Coordinates of C-alpha atoms in Angstrom, one line a residue:
X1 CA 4.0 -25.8 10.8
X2 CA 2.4 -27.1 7.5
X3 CA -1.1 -27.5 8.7
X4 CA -4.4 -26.1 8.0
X5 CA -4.4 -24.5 11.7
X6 CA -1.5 -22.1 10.3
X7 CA -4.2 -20.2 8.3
X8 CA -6.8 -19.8 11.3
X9 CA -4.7 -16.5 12.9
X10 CA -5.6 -14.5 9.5
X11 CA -8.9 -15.8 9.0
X12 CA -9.7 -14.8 13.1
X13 CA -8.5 -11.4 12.2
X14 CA -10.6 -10.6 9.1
X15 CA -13.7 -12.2 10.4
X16 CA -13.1 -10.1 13.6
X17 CA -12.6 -6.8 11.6
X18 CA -15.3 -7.6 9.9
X19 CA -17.9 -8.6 12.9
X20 CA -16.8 -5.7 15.2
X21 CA -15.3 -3.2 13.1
X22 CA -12.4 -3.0 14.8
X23 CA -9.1 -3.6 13.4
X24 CA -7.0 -3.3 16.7
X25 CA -8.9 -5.6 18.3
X26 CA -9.2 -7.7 15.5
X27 CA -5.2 -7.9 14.9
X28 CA -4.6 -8.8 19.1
X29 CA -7.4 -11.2 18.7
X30 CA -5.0 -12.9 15.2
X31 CA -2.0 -12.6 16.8
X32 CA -3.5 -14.3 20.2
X33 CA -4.7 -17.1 18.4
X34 CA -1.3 -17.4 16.6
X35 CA 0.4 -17.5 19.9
X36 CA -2.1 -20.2 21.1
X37 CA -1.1 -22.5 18.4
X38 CA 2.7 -21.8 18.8
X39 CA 2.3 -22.1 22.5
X40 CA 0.3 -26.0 21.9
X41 CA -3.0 -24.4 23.7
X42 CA -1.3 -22.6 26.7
X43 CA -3.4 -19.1 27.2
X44 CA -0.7 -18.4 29.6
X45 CA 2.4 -18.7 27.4
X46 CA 0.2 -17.1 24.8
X47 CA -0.8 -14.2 26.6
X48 CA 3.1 -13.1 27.4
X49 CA 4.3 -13.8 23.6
X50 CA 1.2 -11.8 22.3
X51 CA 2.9 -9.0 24.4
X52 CA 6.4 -10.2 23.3
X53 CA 5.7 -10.3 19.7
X54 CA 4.8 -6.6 19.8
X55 CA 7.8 -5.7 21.3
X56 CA 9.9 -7.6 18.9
X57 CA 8.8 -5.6 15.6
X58 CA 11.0 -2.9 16.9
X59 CA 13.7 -5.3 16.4
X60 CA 13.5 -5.1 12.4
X61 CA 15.0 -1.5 11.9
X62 CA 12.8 -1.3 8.6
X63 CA 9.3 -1.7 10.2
X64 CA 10.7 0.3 13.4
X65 CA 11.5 3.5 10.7
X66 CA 8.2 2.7 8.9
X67 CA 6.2 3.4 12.4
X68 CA 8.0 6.5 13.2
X69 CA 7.3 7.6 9.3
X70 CA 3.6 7.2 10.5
X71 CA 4.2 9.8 13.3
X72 CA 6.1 11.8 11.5
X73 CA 3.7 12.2 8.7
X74 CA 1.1 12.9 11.4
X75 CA 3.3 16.0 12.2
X76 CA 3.9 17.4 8.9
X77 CA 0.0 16.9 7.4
X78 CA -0.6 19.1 10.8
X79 CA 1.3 22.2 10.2
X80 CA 1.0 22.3 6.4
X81 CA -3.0 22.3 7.2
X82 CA -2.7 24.4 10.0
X83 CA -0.7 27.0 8.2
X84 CA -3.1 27.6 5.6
X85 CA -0.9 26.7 2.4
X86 CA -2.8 23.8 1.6
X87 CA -5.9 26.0 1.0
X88 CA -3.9 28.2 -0.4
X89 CA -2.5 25.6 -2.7
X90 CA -6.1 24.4 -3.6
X91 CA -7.0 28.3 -4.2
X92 CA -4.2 28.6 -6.7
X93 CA -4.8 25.5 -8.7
X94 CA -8.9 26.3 -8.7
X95 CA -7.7 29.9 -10.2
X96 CA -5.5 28.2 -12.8
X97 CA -8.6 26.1 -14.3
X98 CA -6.8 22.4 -13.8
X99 CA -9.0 21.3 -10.9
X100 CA -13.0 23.2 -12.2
X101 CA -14.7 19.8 -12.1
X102 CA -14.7 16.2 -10.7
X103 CA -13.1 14.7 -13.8
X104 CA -9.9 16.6 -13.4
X105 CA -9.6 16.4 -9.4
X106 CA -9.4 12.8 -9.9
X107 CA -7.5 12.8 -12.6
X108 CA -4.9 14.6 -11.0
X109 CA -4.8 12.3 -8.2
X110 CA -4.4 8.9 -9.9
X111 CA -1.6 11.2 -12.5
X112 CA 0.5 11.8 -9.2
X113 CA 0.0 8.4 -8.2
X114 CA 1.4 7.2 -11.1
X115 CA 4.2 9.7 -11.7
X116 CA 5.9 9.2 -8.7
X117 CA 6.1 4.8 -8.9
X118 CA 9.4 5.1 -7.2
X119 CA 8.6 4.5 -3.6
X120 CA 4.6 3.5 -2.8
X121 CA 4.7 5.1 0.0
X122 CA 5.4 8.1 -1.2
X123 CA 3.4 7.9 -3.7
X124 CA 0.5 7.6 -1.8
X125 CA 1.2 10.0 0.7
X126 CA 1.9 13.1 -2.1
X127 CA -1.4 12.1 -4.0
X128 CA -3.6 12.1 -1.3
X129 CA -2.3 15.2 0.9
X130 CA -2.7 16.9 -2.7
X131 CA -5.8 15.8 -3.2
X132 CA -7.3 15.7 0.5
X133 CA -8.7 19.3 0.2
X134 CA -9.9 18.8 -3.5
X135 CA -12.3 16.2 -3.2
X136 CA -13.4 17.9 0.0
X137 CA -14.2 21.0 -2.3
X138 CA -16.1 18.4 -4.9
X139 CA -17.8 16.6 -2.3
X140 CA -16.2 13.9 -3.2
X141 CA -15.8 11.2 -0.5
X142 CA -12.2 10.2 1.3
X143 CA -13.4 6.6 0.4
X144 CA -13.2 7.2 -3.2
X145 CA -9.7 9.6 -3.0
X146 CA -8.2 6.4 -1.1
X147 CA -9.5 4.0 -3.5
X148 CA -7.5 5.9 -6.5
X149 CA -4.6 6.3 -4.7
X150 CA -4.1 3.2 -3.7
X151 CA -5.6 1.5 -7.0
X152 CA -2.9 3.7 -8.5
X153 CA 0.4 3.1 -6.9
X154 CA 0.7 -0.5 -6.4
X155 CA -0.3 -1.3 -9.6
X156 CA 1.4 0.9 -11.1
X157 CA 4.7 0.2 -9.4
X158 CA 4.3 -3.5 -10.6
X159 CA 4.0 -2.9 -13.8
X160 CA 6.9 -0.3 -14.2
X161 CA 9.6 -2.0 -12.5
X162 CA 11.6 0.7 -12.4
X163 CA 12.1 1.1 -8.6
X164 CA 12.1 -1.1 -5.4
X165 CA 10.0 -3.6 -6.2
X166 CA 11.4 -4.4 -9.7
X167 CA 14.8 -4.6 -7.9
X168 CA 13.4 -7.1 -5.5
X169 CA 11.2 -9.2 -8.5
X170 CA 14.3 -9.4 -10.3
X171 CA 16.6 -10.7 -7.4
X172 CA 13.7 -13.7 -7.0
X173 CA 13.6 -14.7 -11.0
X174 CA 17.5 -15.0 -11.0
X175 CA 17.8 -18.1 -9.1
X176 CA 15.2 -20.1 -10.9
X177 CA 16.1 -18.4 -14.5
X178 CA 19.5 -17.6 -14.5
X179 CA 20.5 -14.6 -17.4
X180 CA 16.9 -13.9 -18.3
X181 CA 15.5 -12.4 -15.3
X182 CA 14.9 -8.5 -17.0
X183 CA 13.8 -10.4 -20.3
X184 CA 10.9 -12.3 -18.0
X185 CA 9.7 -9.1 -16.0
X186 CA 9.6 -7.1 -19.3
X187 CA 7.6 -10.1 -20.7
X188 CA 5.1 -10.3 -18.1
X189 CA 4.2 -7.0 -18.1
X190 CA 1.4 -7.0 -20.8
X191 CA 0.3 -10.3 -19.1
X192 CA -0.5 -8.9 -15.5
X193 CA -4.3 -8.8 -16.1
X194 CA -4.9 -7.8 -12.7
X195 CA -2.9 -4.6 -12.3
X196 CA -3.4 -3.6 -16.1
X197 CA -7.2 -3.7 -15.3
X198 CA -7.2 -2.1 -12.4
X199 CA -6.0 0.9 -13.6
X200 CA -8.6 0.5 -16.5
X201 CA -11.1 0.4 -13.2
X202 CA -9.5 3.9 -11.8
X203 CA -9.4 5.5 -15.7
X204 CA -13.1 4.9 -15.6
X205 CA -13.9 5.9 -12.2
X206 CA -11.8 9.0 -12.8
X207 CA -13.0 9.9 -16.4
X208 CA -17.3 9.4 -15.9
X209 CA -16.9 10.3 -11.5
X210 CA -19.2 7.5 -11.0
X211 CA -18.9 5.3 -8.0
X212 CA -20.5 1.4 -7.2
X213 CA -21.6 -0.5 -4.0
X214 CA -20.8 0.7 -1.3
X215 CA -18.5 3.6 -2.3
X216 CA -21.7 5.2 -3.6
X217 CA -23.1 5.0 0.2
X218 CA -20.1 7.2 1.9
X219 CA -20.3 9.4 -1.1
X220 CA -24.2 9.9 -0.3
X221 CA -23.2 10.1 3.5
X222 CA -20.5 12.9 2.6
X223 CA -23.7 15.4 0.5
X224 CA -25.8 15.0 3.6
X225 CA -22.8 15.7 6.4
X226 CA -20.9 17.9 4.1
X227 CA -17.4 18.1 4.5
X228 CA -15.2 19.6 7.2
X229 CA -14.0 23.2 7.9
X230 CA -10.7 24.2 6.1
X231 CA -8.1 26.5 7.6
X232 CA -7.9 29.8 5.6
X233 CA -5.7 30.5 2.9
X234 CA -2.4 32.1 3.5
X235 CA 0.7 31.1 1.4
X236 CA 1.0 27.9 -1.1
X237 CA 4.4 27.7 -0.4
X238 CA 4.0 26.3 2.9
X239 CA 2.2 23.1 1.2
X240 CA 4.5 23.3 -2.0
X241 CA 8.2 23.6 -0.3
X242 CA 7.9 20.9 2.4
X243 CA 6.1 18.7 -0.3
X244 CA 8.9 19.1 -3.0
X245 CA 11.8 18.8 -0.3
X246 CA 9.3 14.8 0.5
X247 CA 9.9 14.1 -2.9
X248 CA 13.1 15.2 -4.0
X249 CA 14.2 14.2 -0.8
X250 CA 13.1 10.6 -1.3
X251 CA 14.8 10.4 -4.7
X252 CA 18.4 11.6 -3.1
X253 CA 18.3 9.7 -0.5
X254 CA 17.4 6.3 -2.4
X255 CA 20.7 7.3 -4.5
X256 CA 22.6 7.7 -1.5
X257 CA 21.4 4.8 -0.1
X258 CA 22.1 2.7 -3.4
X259 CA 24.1 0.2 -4.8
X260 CA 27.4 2.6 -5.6
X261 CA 28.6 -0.3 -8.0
X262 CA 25.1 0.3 -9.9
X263 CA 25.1 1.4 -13.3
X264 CA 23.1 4.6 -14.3
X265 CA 21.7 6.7 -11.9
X266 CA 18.2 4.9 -12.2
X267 CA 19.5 1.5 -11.3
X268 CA 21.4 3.0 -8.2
X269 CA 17.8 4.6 -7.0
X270 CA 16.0 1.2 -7.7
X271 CA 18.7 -0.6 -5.6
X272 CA 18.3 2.0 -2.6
X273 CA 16.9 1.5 1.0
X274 CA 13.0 2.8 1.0
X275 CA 12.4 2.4 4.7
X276 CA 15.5 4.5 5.1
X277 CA 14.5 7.0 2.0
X278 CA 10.7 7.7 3.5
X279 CA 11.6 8.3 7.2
X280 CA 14.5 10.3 6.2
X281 CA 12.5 12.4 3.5
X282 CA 9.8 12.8 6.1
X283 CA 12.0 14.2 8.8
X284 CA 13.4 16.4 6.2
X285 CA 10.1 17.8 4.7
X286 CA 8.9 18.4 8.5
X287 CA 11.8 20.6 9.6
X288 CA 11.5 22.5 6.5
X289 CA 7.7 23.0 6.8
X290 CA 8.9 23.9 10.8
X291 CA 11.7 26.6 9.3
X292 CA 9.8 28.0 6.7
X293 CA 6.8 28.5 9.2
X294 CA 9.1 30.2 11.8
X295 CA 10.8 32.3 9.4
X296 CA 7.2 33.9 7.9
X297 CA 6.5 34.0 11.7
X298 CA 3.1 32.1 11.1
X299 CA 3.7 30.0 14.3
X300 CA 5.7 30.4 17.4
X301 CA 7.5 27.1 18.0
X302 CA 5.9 26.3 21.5
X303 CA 2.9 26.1 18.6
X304 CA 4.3 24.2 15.9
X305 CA 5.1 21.4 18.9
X306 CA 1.6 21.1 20.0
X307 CA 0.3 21.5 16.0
X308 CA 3.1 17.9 15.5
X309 CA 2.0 16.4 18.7
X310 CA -1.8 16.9 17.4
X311 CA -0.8 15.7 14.0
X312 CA 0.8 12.6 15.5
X313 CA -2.3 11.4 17.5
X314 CA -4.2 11.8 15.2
X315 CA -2.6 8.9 13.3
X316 CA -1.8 7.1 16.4
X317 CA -4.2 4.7 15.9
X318 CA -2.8 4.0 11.9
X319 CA 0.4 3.1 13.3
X320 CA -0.6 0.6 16.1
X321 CA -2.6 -0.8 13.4
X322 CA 0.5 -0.9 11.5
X323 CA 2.8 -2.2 14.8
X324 CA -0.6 -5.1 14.9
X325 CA -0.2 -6.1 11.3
X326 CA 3.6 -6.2 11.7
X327 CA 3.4 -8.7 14.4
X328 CA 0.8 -10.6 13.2
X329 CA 2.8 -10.8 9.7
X330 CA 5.6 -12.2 12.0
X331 CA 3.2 -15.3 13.8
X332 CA 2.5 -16.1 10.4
X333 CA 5.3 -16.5 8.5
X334 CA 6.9 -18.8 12.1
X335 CA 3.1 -20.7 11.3
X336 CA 4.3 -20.9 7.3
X337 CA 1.2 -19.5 6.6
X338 CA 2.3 -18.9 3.3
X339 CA 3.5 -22.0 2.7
X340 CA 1.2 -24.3 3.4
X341 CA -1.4 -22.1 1.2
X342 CA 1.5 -22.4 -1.7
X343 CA 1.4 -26.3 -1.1
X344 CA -2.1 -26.8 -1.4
X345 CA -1.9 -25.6 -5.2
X346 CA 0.2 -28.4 -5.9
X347 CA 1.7 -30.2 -9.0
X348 CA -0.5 -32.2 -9.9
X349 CA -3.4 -29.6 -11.4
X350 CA -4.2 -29.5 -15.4
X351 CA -1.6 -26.7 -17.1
X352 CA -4.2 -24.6 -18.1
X353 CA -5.5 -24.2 -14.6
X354 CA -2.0 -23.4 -13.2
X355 CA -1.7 -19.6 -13.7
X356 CA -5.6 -18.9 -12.3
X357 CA -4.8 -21.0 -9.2
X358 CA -1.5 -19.4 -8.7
X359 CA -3.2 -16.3 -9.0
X360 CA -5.7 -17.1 -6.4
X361 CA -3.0 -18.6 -3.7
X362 CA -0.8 -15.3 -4.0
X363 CA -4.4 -13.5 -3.6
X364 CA -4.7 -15.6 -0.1
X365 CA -1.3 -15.4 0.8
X366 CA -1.0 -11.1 0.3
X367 CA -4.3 -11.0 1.9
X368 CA -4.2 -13.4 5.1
X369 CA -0.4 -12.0 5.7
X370 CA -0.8 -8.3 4.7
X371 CA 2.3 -8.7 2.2
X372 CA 2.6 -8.9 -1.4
X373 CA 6.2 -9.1 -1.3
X374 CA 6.5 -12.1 1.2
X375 CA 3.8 -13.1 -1.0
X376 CA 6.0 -13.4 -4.0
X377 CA 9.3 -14.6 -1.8
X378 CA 6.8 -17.7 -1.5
X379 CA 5.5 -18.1 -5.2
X380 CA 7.7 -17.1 -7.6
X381 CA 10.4 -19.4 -6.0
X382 CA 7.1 -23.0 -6.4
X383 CA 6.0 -20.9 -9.6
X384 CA 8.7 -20.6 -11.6
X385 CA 9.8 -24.5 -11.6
X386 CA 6.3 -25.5 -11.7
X387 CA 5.9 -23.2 -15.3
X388 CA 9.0 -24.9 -16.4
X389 CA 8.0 -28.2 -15.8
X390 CA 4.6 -28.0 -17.1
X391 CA 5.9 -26.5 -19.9
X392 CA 4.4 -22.9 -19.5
X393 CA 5.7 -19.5 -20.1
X394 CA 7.6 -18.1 -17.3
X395 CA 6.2 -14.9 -18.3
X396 CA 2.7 -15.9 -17.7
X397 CA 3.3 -17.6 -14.6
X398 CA 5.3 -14.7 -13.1
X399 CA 2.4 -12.1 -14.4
X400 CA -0.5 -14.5 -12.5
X401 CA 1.8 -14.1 -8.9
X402 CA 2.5 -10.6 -9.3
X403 CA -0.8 -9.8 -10.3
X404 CA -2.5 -12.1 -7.5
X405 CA 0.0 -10.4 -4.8
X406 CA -1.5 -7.0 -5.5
X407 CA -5.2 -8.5 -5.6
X408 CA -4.2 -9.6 -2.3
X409 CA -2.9 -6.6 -1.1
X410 CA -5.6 -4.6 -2.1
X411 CA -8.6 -6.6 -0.4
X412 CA -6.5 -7.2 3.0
X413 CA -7.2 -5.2 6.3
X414 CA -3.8 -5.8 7.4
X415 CA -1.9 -4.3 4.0
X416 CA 0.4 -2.0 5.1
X417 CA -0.3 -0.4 1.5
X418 CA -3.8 -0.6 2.3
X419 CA -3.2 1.3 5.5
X420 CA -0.9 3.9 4.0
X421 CA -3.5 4.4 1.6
X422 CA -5.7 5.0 4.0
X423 CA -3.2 7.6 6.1
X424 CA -2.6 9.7 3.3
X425 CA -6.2 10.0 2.0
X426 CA -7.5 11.2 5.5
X427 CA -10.1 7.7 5.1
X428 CA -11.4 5.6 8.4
X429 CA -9.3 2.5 7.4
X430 CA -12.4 -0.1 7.4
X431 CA -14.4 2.6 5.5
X432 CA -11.3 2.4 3.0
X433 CA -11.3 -1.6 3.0
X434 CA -14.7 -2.0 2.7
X435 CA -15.1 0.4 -0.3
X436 CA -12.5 -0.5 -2.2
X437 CA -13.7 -4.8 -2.0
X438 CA -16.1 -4.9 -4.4
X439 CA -13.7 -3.4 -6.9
X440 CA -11.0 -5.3 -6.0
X441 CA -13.0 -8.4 -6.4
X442 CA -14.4 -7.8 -9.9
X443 CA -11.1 -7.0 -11.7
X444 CA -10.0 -10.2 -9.4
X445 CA -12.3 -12.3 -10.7
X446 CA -12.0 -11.4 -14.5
X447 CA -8.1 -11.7 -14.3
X448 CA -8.8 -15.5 -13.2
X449 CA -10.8 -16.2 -16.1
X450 CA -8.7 -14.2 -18.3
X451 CA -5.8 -16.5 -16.9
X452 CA -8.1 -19.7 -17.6
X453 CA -9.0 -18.6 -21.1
X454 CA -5.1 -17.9 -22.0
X455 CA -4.0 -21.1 -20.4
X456 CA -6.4 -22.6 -22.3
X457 CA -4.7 -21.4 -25.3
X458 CA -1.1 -22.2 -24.7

């Protein structure tokens, strides 16, 4: 459906989210009007495949094992809190002097973010249950730990390549630019104003602590409430062990689960199954944390049950927000959501405005569907041609959709990076969204001009 009614289900959802502050009802309400369109105006028929479509995410294995990696996580934040080795961990790296001031708590959070640009996920889960207790100690907001981690990870993973997502890039370029698909991504690296800026935005928000808009508002809110009440310190090893057992975990199993044709052990990591990886990792790191907590005899297991149930409800709501934003990913790629927003670019636009305006339509796209790699599955396939034609760099062109996918990503309420983001960093997902905008907006709009100015100069 290539009409302007295919982009209404988004735009309902984010104006929703926005009005009632409500991102589950906001999500039914999208998907709803989605079904209403599919249906030709039938509330009836709508009504059952708003149900339907809900049910049907379970059918993709990989979103199915990222929902039960919500849970999971849920579970294992739980007992490592519970047992006391995350203060304990926090305790430890106060007495060592690498955490005595603002500067270096966030610091350390955008450096893990960045060290570990294998998986995002995990990433942003490690950085922020690090961090969590830190800022806390700083009163320093949840808003602003989510903002670095997830102003960290994405970008970073873009511009590294090294991983998932440079796997995935690279399997797009090689259709349109057959034998120079590496040479391209390495090319467009320097030329990703978007991502490259962003992490100027978190060096400078790290370096002088200083927060804008309305960041500096929950920061403000957070001196007056104060933050909450820590369990005591007991052994760091209950944080540490689980944690490295997440990570190294994650790394084996994306080698397992890797092309065993690859060659080098990096490129068979890269060419592994994430959703496979994190789950797995997850349910590795939690019966470790469960062991290693029965064997100290910290918890009786009748206790470490209710301490994962607890865990798990508590980010109950994440992961229907995540099951929503599945689904309604799903009405709008049968709409051709994505599509229709590439169309409306067109061929027919001056070169020099070609890079902005893809920029912009991969910015709609990630945000109104909630994925920066459908995103690019849509652009880089029109892009690509449309650089060759017009006689532009595919490097630039490529940079502009990478770059606008990410922009995308990070100013949509139905991101699932956006949401993990918000898991990990213990952050009221709106609060998260609506703190990290303004941000996401400015480094947006100086990348378009910065794509205008340099199109210009081709």
């Amino acid at each position: 459906m290539h009409s302007w009614l295919s982009i209404l289900p988004p735009v309902i959802a984010i104006a929703v989210a926005i009005w009632r502050k409500e991102v589950i009802l906001a999500l039914v309400v999208g998907i709803f009007s989605a079904e209403i369109i599919l249906a030709s105006g039938n509330p009836l028929t709508a009504f059952v495949e708003t149900a339907e479509r809900c049910v049907d995410v379970f059918q993709s294995a990989g979103d199915t094992r990222v929902l039960l990696f919500g849970l999971l996580v849920g579970a294992l934040l739980e007992l490592i809190r519970a047992s006391g080795g995350v203060s304990a961990f926090v305790q430890r790296l106060t007495q060592s002097g690498l955490t005595k001031s603002r500067r270096q708590v966030s610091w350390l959070a955008s450096i893990i973010g960045m060290l570990i640009f294998v998986e995002t996920s995990m990433s942003c889960l490690a950085a922020g249950v690090v961090s969590q207790p830190l800022f806390d100690r700083f009163k320093m907001s949840r808003a602003r730990l989510a903002y670095l981690v997830d102003s960290t990870c994405a970008p970073v993973s873009v511009l590294v390549l090294l991983n998932g997502w440079g796997a995935y890039i690279l399997s797009l370029i090689e259709p349109q630019l057959e034998g120079q698909a590496v040479a391209i991504m390495v090319q467009s690296i320097p030329l990703n104003f978007y991502a490259l800026l962003t992490l100027a935005a978190v060096a400078y928000t790290a370096t002088t602590t200083r927060v804008h808009g309305p960041m500096k508002q929950a920061e403000l809110t957070l001196n007056i409430a104060g933050s909450e009440s820590v369990e005591a310190p007991t052994q760091s090893r209950f944080m540490i062990v689980p944690m490295i057992v997440l990570v190294g975990g994650m790394l084996s199993f994306m080698f397992l689960t890797g092309d065993s044709e690859a060659t080098g052990i990096l490129a068979r990591i890269t060419s592994g199954s994430g959703s496979r990886s994190v789950l797995w990792a997850v349910f590795l790191a939690t019966v470790t944390a469960i062991v290693l907590l029965k064997v100290h005899g910290r918890f009786k297991y009748p206790e470490m049950v209710q301490l994962s149930m607890k865990g798990m409800g508590h980010l109950l709501p994440v992961v229907i927000i995540m099951l929503l934003s599945f689904a309604i990913g799903a009405a709008c790629k049968e709409l051709q959501t994505g599509p229709y927003v590439a169309g409306m670019v067109g061929d027919f636009l001056p070169a020099f405005l070609v890079a902005p305006l893809l920029f912009i339509a991969a910015g709609f796209i990630s945000f109104t569907t909630g994925t920066s790699w459908g995103t690019f599955a849509i652009l880089i396939p029109v892009g690509l041609p449309l650089a060759a034609s017009m006689g532009l760099p595919p490097a630039f062109v490529l940079a502009s959709v990478l770059g606008g996918g990410v922009f995308g990503d990070h100013c949509s309420p139905i991101s699932d990076t956006t949401i993990i983001s918000s898991l990990a960093s213990g952050c009221d997902h709106l609060e998260h969204v609506k703190t990290q905008l303004p941000y996401a907006l400015t480094v947006g709009v100086v990348s378009v001009a910065l794509y205008a100015l340099v199109g210009l100069a081709l």
